CSV table of C-alpha atoms in Angstrom, one decimal:
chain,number,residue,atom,x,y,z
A,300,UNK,CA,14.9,-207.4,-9.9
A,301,UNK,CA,15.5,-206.2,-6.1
A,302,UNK,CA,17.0,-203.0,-5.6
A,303,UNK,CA,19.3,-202.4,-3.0
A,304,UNK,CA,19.3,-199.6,-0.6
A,305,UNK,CA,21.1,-197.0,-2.1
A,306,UNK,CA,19.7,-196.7,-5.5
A,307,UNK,CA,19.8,-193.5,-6.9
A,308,UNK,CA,18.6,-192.1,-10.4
A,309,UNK,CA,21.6,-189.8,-12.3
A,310,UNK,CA,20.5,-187.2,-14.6
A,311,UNK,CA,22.2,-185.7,-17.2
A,312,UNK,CA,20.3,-183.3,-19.7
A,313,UNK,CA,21.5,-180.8,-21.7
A,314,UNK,CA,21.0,-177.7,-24.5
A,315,UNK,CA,22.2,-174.9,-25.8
A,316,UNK,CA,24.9,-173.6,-23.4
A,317,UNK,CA,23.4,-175.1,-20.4
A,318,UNK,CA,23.1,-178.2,-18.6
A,319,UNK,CA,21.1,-179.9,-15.9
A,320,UNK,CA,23.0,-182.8,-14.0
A,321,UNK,CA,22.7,-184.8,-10.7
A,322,UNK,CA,21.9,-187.3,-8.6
A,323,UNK,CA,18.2,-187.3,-7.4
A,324,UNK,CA,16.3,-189.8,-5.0
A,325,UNK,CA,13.2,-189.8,-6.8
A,326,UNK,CA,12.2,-189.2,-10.5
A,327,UNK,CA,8.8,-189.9,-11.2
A,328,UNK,CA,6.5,-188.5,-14.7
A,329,UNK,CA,8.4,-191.1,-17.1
A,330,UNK,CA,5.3,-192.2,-18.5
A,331,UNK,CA,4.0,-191.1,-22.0
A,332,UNK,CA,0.6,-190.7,-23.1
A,333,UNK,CA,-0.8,-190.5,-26.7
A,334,UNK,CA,-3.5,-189.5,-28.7
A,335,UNK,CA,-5.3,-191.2,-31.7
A,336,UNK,CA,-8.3,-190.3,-33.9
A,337,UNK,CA,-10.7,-192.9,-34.9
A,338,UNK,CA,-11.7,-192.9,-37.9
A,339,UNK,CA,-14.6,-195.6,-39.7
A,340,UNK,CA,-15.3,-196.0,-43.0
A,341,UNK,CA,-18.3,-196.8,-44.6
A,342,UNK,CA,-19.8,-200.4,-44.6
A,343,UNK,CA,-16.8,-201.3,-42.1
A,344,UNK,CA,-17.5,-202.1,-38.9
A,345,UNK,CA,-13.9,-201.8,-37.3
A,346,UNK,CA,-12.4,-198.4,-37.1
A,347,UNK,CA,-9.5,-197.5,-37.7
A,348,UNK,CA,-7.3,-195.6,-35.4
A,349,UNK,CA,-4.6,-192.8,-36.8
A,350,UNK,CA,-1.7,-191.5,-34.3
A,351,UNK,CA,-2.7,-187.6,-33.5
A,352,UNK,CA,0.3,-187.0,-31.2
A,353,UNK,CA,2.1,-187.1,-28.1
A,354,UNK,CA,1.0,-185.1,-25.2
A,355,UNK,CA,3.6,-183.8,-23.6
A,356,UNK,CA,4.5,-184.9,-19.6
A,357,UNK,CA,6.0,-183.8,-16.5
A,358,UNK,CA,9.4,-185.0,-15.3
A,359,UNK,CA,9.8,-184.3,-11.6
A,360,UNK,CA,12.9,-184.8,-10.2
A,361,UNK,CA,13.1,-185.1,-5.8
A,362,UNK,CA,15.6,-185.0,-3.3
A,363,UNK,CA,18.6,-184.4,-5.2
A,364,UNK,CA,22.1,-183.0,-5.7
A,365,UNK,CA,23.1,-180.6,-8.7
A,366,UNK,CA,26.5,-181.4,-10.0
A,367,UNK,CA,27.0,-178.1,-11.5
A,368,UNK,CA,25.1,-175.2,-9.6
A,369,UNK,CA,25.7,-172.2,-11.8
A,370,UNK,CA,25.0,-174.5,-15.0
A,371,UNK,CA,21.3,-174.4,-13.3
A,372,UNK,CA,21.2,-171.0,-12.3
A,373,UNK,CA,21.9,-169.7,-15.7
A,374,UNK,CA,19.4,-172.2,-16.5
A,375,UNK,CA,16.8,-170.1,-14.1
A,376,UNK,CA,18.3,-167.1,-15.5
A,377,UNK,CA,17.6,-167.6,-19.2
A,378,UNK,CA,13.7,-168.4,-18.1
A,379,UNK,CA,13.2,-165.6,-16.3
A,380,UNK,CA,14.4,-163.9,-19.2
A,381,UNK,CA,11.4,-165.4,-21.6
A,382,UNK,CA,14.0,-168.2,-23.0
A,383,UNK,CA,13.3,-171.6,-22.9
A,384,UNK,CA,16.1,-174.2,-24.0
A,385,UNK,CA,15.3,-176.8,-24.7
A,386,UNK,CA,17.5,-180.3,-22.9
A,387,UNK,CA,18.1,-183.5,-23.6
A,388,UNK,CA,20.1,-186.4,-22.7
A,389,UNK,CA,19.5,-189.3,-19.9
A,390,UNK,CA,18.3,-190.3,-16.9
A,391,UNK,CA,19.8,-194.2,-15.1
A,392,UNK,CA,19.0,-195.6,-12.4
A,393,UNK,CA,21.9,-196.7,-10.9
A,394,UNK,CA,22.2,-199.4,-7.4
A,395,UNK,CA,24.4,-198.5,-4.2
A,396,UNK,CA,27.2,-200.0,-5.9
A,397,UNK,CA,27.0,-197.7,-8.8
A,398,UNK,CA,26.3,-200.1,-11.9
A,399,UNK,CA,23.7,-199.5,-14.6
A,400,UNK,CA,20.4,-200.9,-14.0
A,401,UNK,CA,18.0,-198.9,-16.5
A,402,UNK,CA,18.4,-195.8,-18.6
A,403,UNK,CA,15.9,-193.4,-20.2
A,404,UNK,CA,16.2,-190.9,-23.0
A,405,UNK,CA,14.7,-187.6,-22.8
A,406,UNK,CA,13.8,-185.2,-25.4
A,407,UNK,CA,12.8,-181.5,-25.6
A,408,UNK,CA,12.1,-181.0,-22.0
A,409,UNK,CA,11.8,-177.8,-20.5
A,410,UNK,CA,12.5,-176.5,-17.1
A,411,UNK,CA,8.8,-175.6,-15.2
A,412,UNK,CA,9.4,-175.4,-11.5
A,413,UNK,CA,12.5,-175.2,-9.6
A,414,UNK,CA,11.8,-175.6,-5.6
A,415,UNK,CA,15.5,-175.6,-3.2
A,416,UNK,CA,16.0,-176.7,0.1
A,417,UNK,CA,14.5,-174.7,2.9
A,418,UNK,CA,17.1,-172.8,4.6
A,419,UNK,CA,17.4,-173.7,8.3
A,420,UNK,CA,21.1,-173.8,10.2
A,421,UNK,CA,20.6,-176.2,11.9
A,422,UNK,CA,19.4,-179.1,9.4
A,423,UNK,CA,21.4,-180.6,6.9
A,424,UNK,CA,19.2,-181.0,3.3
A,425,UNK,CA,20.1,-181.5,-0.3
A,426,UNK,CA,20.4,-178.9,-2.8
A,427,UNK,CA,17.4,-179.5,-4.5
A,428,UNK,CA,14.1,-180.4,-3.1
A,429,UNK,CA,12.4,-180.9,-6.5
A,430,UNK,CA,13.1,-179.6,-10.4
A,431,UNK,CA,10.0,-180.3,-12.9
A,432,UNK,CA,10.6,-180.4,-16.8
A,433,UNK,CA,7.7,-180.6,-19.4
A,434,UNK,CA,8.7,-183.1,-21.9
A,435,UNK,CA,7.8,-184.5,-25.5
A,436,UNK,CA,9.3,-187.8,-25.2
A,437,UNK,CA,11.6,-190.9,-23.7
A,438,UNK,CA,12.5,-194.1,-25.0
């Protein structure tokens, strides 16, 4: 599969109240990583391994536009408040020509680190320089 120039990743998460959508450049954490406990029995010489759990990942998303700013600023708000809502929803990939070439879920992610543009007159940048979510899961 060859990408064309262009390709962009579209994110749309939301929860209670409040959403997080945009196009972003660059998405990057959608790995999962898991934990298992071994466990042998007696006169057997292969373990067995038991699912512990999930640990839970980063989602950074780079170089991107918000399509709703207040949406993320009440977002901010309700963190620096102490509350954490939890989003979901997806995340595509999506060519210069705008068609569907992969999609991710996301579950319970949580908003860690919001970093804007740097403010300078005389530069045109994007509304959002880089957003990272903790999350338990995608599919």
């Amino acid at each position: 599969m060859s990408l064309l120039s262009g390709a962009y990743f579209e994110v749309d998460l939301s929860g209670s109240g409040v959403s997080l959508g945009g196009s972003f450049l660059s998405v990057s954490g959608l790995d999962m990583e898991f934990e298992y406990e071994v466990y042998c029995e007696g006169g057997s010489s292969y373990p067995r391994y038991f699912f512990k759990n999930a640990k839970p990942q980063t989602l950074v998303l780079e170089q991107g536009t918000v399509t709703d700013a207040d949406s993320v600023s009440e977002l901010i708000y309700m963190v620096n408040l102490g509350i954490s809502v939890p989003l979901e929803g997806t995340i595509l990939l999506r060519d210069s020509f705008g068609n569907t070439m992969r999609v991710w879920h996301i579950c319970d992610a949580h908003l860690v680190k919001y970093a804007g543009p740097s403010l300078n007159s005389n530069q045109p940048e994007l509304a959002v320089s880089r957003i990272e979510l903790m999350y338990n899961g995608s599919s």
